[in-house]
């Protein structure tokens, strides 16, 4: 398990999937905001690629996020679109509603940066998020990510086009938390 100051990132367990389905994906609004694909219901027990882990897939590393104290499942995190040639990847996360607003997102981003830069030897990490996602923007910027641009009307969400913000962090600009 990778550990931050508040959270741990561990492998996804089969027992995590029903909780994540109910808490993250059954919510049409949050599901639509979190995924670039159109929302659709996911059948319990299905092998949907959003949650089921394929350990042979090289370009994506999914984690379950747990509280360090107690080990309670609080969300998901991903390093995706990993490009080993250019040494870059994208990061993303989703927290259960009960875990939002408690500083977990900032810690998850920090742990993903450690994983990407230290464990994987990447040079660049990138985040794309909706322009109105203040929590993700704050978590990214607290970890040193810089706004690199706005993709105007790039995301179709619940009947309207929304802007996406593109943020990037280079390994030489990363300042790891000494407490982590």
PDB file of C-alpha atoms in Angstrom:
ATOM      1  CA  UNK A   1       0.000   0.000   0.000  1.00  0.00           C
ATOM      2  CA  UNK A   2       1.146   3.528  -0.790  1.00  0.00           C
ATOM      3  CA  UNK A   3       0.619   5.846   2.162  1.00  0.00           C
ATOM      4  CA  UNK A   4       0.060   9.569   2.469  1.00  0.00           C
ATOM      5  CA  UNK A   5      -0.648  11.484   5.644  1.00  0.00           C
ATOM      6  CA  UNK A   6      -4.385  10.631   5.684  1.00  0.00           C
ATOM      7  CA  UNK A   7      -4.971   7.996   3.007  1.00  0.00           C
ATOM      8  CA  UNK A   8      -3.612   4.791   1.627  1.00  0.00           C
ATOM      9  CA  UNK A   9      -3.797   3.677  -2.002  1.00  0.00           C
ATOM     10  CA  UNK A  10      -4.145  -0.070  -2.310  1.00  0.00           C
ATOM     11  CA  UNK A  11      -5.245  -2.675  -4.822  1.00  0.00           C
ATOM     12  CA  UNK A  12      -8.941  -2.799  -5.649  1.00  0.00           C
ATOM     13  CA  UNK A  13     -10.680  -5.660  -3.830  1.00  0.00           C
ATOM     14  CA  UNK A  14     -13.738  -7.469  -5.158  1.00  0.00           C
ATOM     15  CA  UNK A  15     -15.585  -6.322  -1.998  1.00  0.00           C
ATOM     16  CA  UNK A  16     -14.912  -2.668  -2.945  1.00  0.00           C
ATOM     17  CA  UNK A  17     -16.883  -2.855  -6.178  1.00  0.00           C
ATOM     18  CA  UNK A  18     -20.468  -2.931  -4.807  1.00  0.00           C
ATOM     19  CA  UNK A  19     -19.694   0.047  -2.540  1.00  0.00           C
ATOM     20  CA  UNK A  20     -18.114   2.022  -5.377  1.00  0.00           C
ATOM     21  CA  UNK A  21     -21.003   1.185  -7.701  1.00  0.00           C
ATOM     22  CA  UNK A  22     -23.570   2.415  -5.187  1.00  0.00           C
ATOM     23  CA  UNK A  23     -21.673   5.447  -3.889  1.00  0.00           C
ATOM     24  CA  UNK A  24     -19.998   6.716  -7.076  1.00  0.00           C
ATOM     25  CA  UNK A  25     -21.554   5.330 -10.244  1.00  0.00           C
ATOM     26  CA  UNK A  26     -25.251   5.044  -9.387  1.00  0.00           C
ATOM     27  CA  UNK A  27     -25.323   8.831  -8.880  1.00  0.00           C
ATOM     28  CA  UNK A  28     -26.100  10.123 -12.388  1.00  0.00           C
ATOM     29  CA  UNK A  29     -24.830  13.681 -11.795  1.00  0.00           C
ATOM     30  CA  UNK A  30     -21.515  12.698 -10.188  1.00  0.00           C
ATOM     31  CA  UNK A  31     -21.035   9.819 -12.616  1.00  0.00           C
ATOM     32  CA  UNK A  32     -21.581  12.161 -15.555  1.00  0.00           C
ATOM     33  CA  UNK A  33     -19.119  14.689 -14.176  1.00  0.00           C
ATOM     34  CA  UNK A  34     -16.432  12.101 -13.443  1.00  0.00           C
ATOM     35  CA  UNK A  35     -16.337  10.171 -16.700  1.00  0.00           C
ATOM     36  CA  UNK A  36     -16.073  11.422 -20.264  1.00  0.00           C
ATOM     37  CA  UNK A  37     -18.335   8.589 -21.394  1.00  0.00           C
ATOM     38  CA  UNK A  38     -22.113   8.972 -21.129  1.00  0.00           C
ATOM     39  CA  UNK A  39     -23.584   7.732 -17.862  1.00  0.00           C
ATOM     40  CA  UNK A  40     -25.319   4.391 -17.965  1.00  0.00           C
ATOM     41  CA  UNK A  41     -26.354   2.027 -15.207  1.00  0.00           C
ATOM     42  CA  UNK A  42     -23.853  -0.696 -14.374  1.00  0.00           C
ATOM     43  CA  UNK A  43     -25.325  -4.110 -13.645  1.00  0.00           C
ATOM     44  CA  UNK A  44     -24.233  -5.481 -10.258  1.00  0.00           C
ATOM     45  CA  UNK A  45     -21.684  -8.233 -10.784  1.00  0.00           C
ATOM     46  CA  UNK A  46     -20.788  -7.109 -14.305  1.00  0.00           C
ATOM     47  CA  UNK A  47     -17.183  -6.858 -15.390  1.00  0.00           C
ATOM     48  CA  UNK A  48     -17.442  -3.151 -16.235  1.00  0.00           C
ATOM     49  CA  UNK A  49     -14.039  -1.654 -17.012  1.00  0.00           C
ATOM     50  CA  UNK A  50     -14.644   1.388 -14.812  1.00  0.00           C
ATOM     51  CA  UNK A  51     -14.226  -0.635 -11.627  1.00  0.00           C
ATOM     52  CA  UNK A  52     -12.979  -4.134 -12.390  1.00  0.00           C
ATOM     53  CA  UNK A  53      -9.197  -4.284 -12.519  1.00  0.00           C
ATOM     54  CA  UNK A  54      -7.368  -5.921 -15.394  1.00  0.00           C
ATOM     55  CA  UNK A  55      -3.871  -6.520 -14.059  1.00  0.00           C
ATOM     56  CA  UNK A  56      -2.553  -7.101 -17.593  1.00  0.00           C
ATOM     57  CA  UNK A  57      -3.443  -3.562 -18.697  1.00  0.00           C
ATOM     58  CA  UNK A  58      -0.176  -1.599 -18.783  1.00  0.00           C
ATOM     59  CA  UNK A  59      -1.550   1.878 -19.443  1.00  0.00           C
ATOM     60  CA  UNK A  60      -3.704   2.242 -16.331  1.00  0.00           C
ATOM     61  CA  UNK A  61      -3.116   1.654 -12.631  1.00  0.00           C
ATOM     62  CA  UNK A  62      -6.304   1.750 -10.544  1.00  0.00           C
ATOM     63  CA  UNK A  63      -6.285   2.047  -6.770  1.00  0.00           C
ATOM     64  CA  UNK A  64      -8.870   1.953  -4.040  1.00  0.00           C
ATOM     65  CA  UNK A  65      -8.464   4.810  -1.561  1.00  0.00           C
ATOM     66  CA  UNK A  66      -8.751   3.983   2.133  1.00  0.00           C
ATOM     67  CA  UNK A  67      -8.429   5.997   5.327  1.00  0.00           C
ATOM     68  CA  UNK A  68      -5.163   5.207   7.070  1.00  0.00           C
ATOM     69  CA  UNK A  69      -6.939   5.065  10.418  1.00  0.00           C
ATOM     70  CA  UNK A  70      -9.351   2.167  10.211  1.00  0.00           C
ATOM     71  CA  UNK A  71      -8.909   1.252   6.538  1.00  0.00           C
ATOM     72  CA  UNK A  72     -12.379   2.446   5.490  1.00  0.00           C
ATOM     73  CA  UNK A  73     -12.868   2.598   1.719  1.00  0.00           C
ATOM     74  CA  UNK A  74     -13.358   6.247   0.708  1.00  0.00           C
ATOM     75  CA  UNK A  75     -12.830   6.300  -3.057  1.00  0.00           C
ATOM     76  CA  UNK A  76     -10.802   5.501  -6.135  1.00  0.00           C
ATOM     77  CA  UNK A  77      -7.641   6.870  -7.719  1.00  0.00           C
ATOM     78  CA  UNK A  78      -6.009   6.190 -11.077  1.00  0.00           C
ATOM     79  CA  UNK A  79      -2.847   6.761 -12.992  1.00  0.00           C
ATOM     80  CA  UNK A  80      -4.020   6.413 -16.604  1.00  0.00           C
ATOM     81  CA  UNK A  81      -2.888   6.903 -20.173  1.00  0.00           C
ATOM     82  CA  UNK A  82       0.620   6.026 -18.990  1.00  0.00           C
ATOM     83  CA  UNK A  83       3.120   6.774 -21.746  1.00  0.00           C
ATOM     84  CA  UNK A  84       6.432   5.084 -20.914  1.00  0.00           C
ATOM     85  CA  UNK A  85       8.193   6.562 -23.947  1.00  0.00           C
ATOM     86  CA  UNK A  86       7.377  10.191 -23.072  1.00  0.00           C
ATOM     87  CA  UNK A  87       7.330   9.357 -19.349  1.00  0.00           C
ATOM     88  CA  UNK A  88       3.959  10.961 -18.696  1.00  0.00           C
ATOM     89  CA  UNK A  89       0.552  10.016 -17.323  1.00  0.00           C
ATOM     90  CA  UNK A  90      -2.762  11.455 -16.222  1.00  0.00           C
ATOM     91  CA  UNK A  91      -4.135  11.236 -12.710  1.00  0.00           C
ATOM     92  CA  UNK A  92      -7.691  11.122 -11.487  1.00  0.00           C
ATOM     93  CA  UNK A  93      -9.670  10.392  -8.381  1.00  0.00           C
ATOM     94  CA  UNK A  94     -13.189  10.059  -7.065  1.00  0.00           C
ATOM     95  CA  UNK A  95     -14.166  10.263  -3.412  1.00  0.00           C
ATOM     96  CA  UNK A  96     -17.322   8.879  -1.861  1.00  0.00           C
ATOM     97  CA  UNK A  97     -19.725  11.673  -0.840  1.00  0.00           C
ATOM     98  CA  UNK A  98     -19.068  11.030   2.867  1.00  0.00           C
ATOM     99  CA  UNK A  99     -15.308  11.588   2.355  1.00  0.00           C
ATOM    100  CA  UNK A 100     -15.463  14.895   0.504  1.00  0.00           C
ATOM    101  CA  UNK A 101     -14.349  18.181   2.049  1.00  0.00           C
ATOM    102  CA  UNK A 102     -11.924  16.609   4.521  1.00  0.00           C
ATOM    103  CA  UNK A 103      -8.602  17.107   2.736  1.00  0.00           C
ATOM    104  CA  UNK A 104      -8.417  13.570   1.406  1.00  0.00           C
ATOM    105  CA  UNK A 105      -8.271  14.717  -2.229  1.00  0.00           C
ATOM    106  CA  UNK A 106      -5.108  16.738  -1.683  1.00  0.00           C
ATOM    107  CA  UNK A 107      -3.479  13.740  -0.002  1.00  0.00           C
ATOM    108  CA  UNK A 108      -4.570  11.382  -2.795  1.00  0.00           C
ATOM    109  CA  UNK A 109      -3.008  13.688  -5.406  1.00  0.00           C
ATOM    110  CA  UNK A 110       0.211  13.798  -3.345  1.00  0.00           C
ATOM    111  CA  UNK A 111       0.390   9.997  -3.157  1.00  0.00           C
ATOM    112  CA  UNK A 112      -0.304   9.672  -6.895  1.00  0.00           C
ATOM    113  CA  UNK A 113       2.526  12.137  -7.574  1.00  0.00           C
ATOM    114  CA  UNK A 114       4.877  10.040  -5.427  1.00  0.00           C
ATOM    115  CA  UNK A 115       3.809   6.909  -7.279  1.00  0.00           C
ATOM    116  CA  UNK A 116       4.180   8.531 -10.696  1.00  0.00           C
ATOM    117  CA  UNK A 117       7.471  10.316 -10.127  1.00  0.00           C
ATOM    118  CA  UNK A 118       9.293   8.040  -7.663  1.00  0.00           C
ATOM    119  CA  UNK A 119       7.918   4.554  -8.270  1.00  0.00           C
ATOM    120  CA  UNK A 120       7.263   4.816 -12.026  1.00  0.00           C
ATOM    121  CA  UNK A 121      10.013   7.294 -12.939  1.00  0.00           C
ATOM    122  CA  UNK A 122       7.692   9.578 -14.882  1.00  0.00           C
ATOM    123  CA  UNK A 123       8.587  13.152 -15.784  1.00  0.00           C
ATOM    124  CA  UNK A 124       5.144  14.745 -16.247  1.00  0.00           C
ATOM    125  CA  UNK A 125       1.730  14.280 -14.660  1.00  0.00           C
ATOM    126  CA  UNK A 126      -1.435  15.863 -15.969  1.00  0.00           C
ATOM    127  CA  UNK A 127      -4.959  16.483 -14.696  1.00  0.00           C
ATOM    128  CA  UNK A 128      -8.032  17.462 -16.672  1.00  0.00           C
ATOM    129  CA  UNK A 129     -11.020  18.539 -14.605  1.00  0.00           C
ATOM    130  CA  UNK A 130     -14.202  20.506 -15.085  1.00  0.00           C
ATOM    131  CA  UNK A 131     -13.657  24.229 -14.604  1.00  0.00           C
ATOM    132  CA  UNK A 132     -16.224  24.308 -11.776  1.00  0.00           C
ATOM    133  CA  UNK A 133     -14.572  21.458  -9.826  1.00  0.00           C
ATOM    134  CA  UNK A 134     -13.091  23.722  -7.155  1.00  0.00           C
ATOM    135  CA  UNK A 135     -12.075  20.824  -4.903  1.00  0.00           C
ATOM    136  CA  UNK A 136      -9.958  19.114  -7.578  1.00  0.00           C
ATOM    137  CA  UNK A 137      -8.437  22.399  -8.734  1.00  0.00           C
ATOM    138  CA  UNK A 138      -7.479  23.192  -5.129  1.00  0.00           C
ATOM    139  CA  UNK A 139      -6.038  19.695  -4.539  1.00  0.00           C
ATOM    140  CA  UNK A 140      -3.976  19.897  -7.731  1.00  0.00           C
ATOM    141  CA  UNK A 141      -2.646  23.393  -7.063  1.00  0.00           C
ATOM    142  CA  UNK A 142      -1.745  22.542  -3.450  1.00  0.00           C
ATOM    143  CA  UNK A 143       0.455  19.798  -4.903  1.00  0.00           C
ATOM    144  CA  UNK A 144       2.209  22.153  -7.326  1.00  0.00           C
ATOM    145  CA  UNK A 145       0.184  21.600 -10.493  1.00  0.00           C
ATOM    146  CA  UNK A 146       0.080  24.613 -12.794  1.00  0.00           C
ATOM    147  CA  UNK A 147      -2.884  25.601 -14.939  1.00  0.00           C
ATOM    148  CA  UNK A 148      -1.754  25.184 -18.513  1.00  0.00           C
ATOM    149  CA  UNK A 149      -4.948  25.931 -20.351  1.00  0.00           C
ATOM    150  CA  UNK A 150      -8.686  25.775 -20.684  1.00  0.00           C
ATOM    151  CA  UNK A 151     -10.410  23.468 -23.114  1.00  0.00           C
ATOM    152  CA  UNK A 152     -13.488  25.516 -23.924  1.00  0.00           C
ATOM    153  CA  UNK A 153     -16.804  23.639 -24.065  1.00  0.00           C
ATOM    154  CA  UNK A 154     -14.906  20.343 -24.077  1.00  0.00           C
ATOM    155  CA  UNK A 155     -17.202  18.271 -21.856  1.00  0.00           C
ATOM    156  CA  UNK A 156     -20.876  17.433 -22.390  1.00  0.00           C
ATOM    157  CA  UNK A 157     -22.334  17.109 -18.882  1.00  0.00           C
ATOM    158  CA  UNK A 158     -26.013  16.770 -18.073  1.00  0.00           C
ATOM    159  CA  UNK A 159     -27.286  18.747 -21.048  1.00  0.00           C
ATOM    160  CA  UNK A 160     -24.622  21.433 -21.374  1.00  0.00           C
ATOM    161  CA  UNK A 161     -21.065  21.903 -22.533  1.00  0.00           C
ATOM    162  CA  UNK A 162     -18.590  22.802 -19.783  1.00  0.00           C
ATOM    163  CA  UNK A 163     -15.006  23.992 -19.896  1.00  0.00           C
ATOM    164  CA  UNK A 164     -12.194  21.731 -18.735  1.00  0.00           C
ATOM    165  CA  UNK A 165      -9.028  22.980 -17.086  1.00  0.00           C
ATOM    166  CA  UNK A 166      -5.724  21.334 -17.989  1.00  0.00           C
ATOM    167  CA  UNK A 167      -3.096  21.233 -15.228  1.00  0.00           C
ATOM    168  CA  UNK A 168       0.431  19.853 -15.382  1.00  0.00           C
ATOM    169  CA  UNK A 169       3.289  19.087 -13.030  1.00  0.00           C
ATOM    170  CA  UNK A 170       6.885  18.293 -13.994  1.00  0.00           C
ATOM    171  CA  UNK A 171       9.064  16.192 -11.727  1.00  0.00           C
ATOM    172  CA  UNK A 172      11.583  19.035 -11.314  1.00  0.00           C
ATOM    173  CA  UNK A 173       8.806  21.320 -10.029  1.00  0.00           C
ATOM    174  CA  UNK A 174       7.363  18.732  -7.634  1.00  0.00           C
ATOM    175  CA  UNK A 175       7.906  19.344  -3.947  1.00  0.00           C
ATOM    176  CA  UNK A 176       7.051  16.152  -2.076  1.00  0.00           C
ATOM    177  CA  UNK A 177       5.552  16.448   1.391  1.00  0.00           C
ATOM    178  CA  UNK A 178       8.398  15.662   3.809  1.00  0.00           C
ATOM    179  CA  UNK A 179       5.872  14.165   6.255  1.00  0.00           C
ATOM    180  CA  UNK A 180       4.656  11.610   3.712  1.00  0.00           C
TER     181      UNK A 180
END
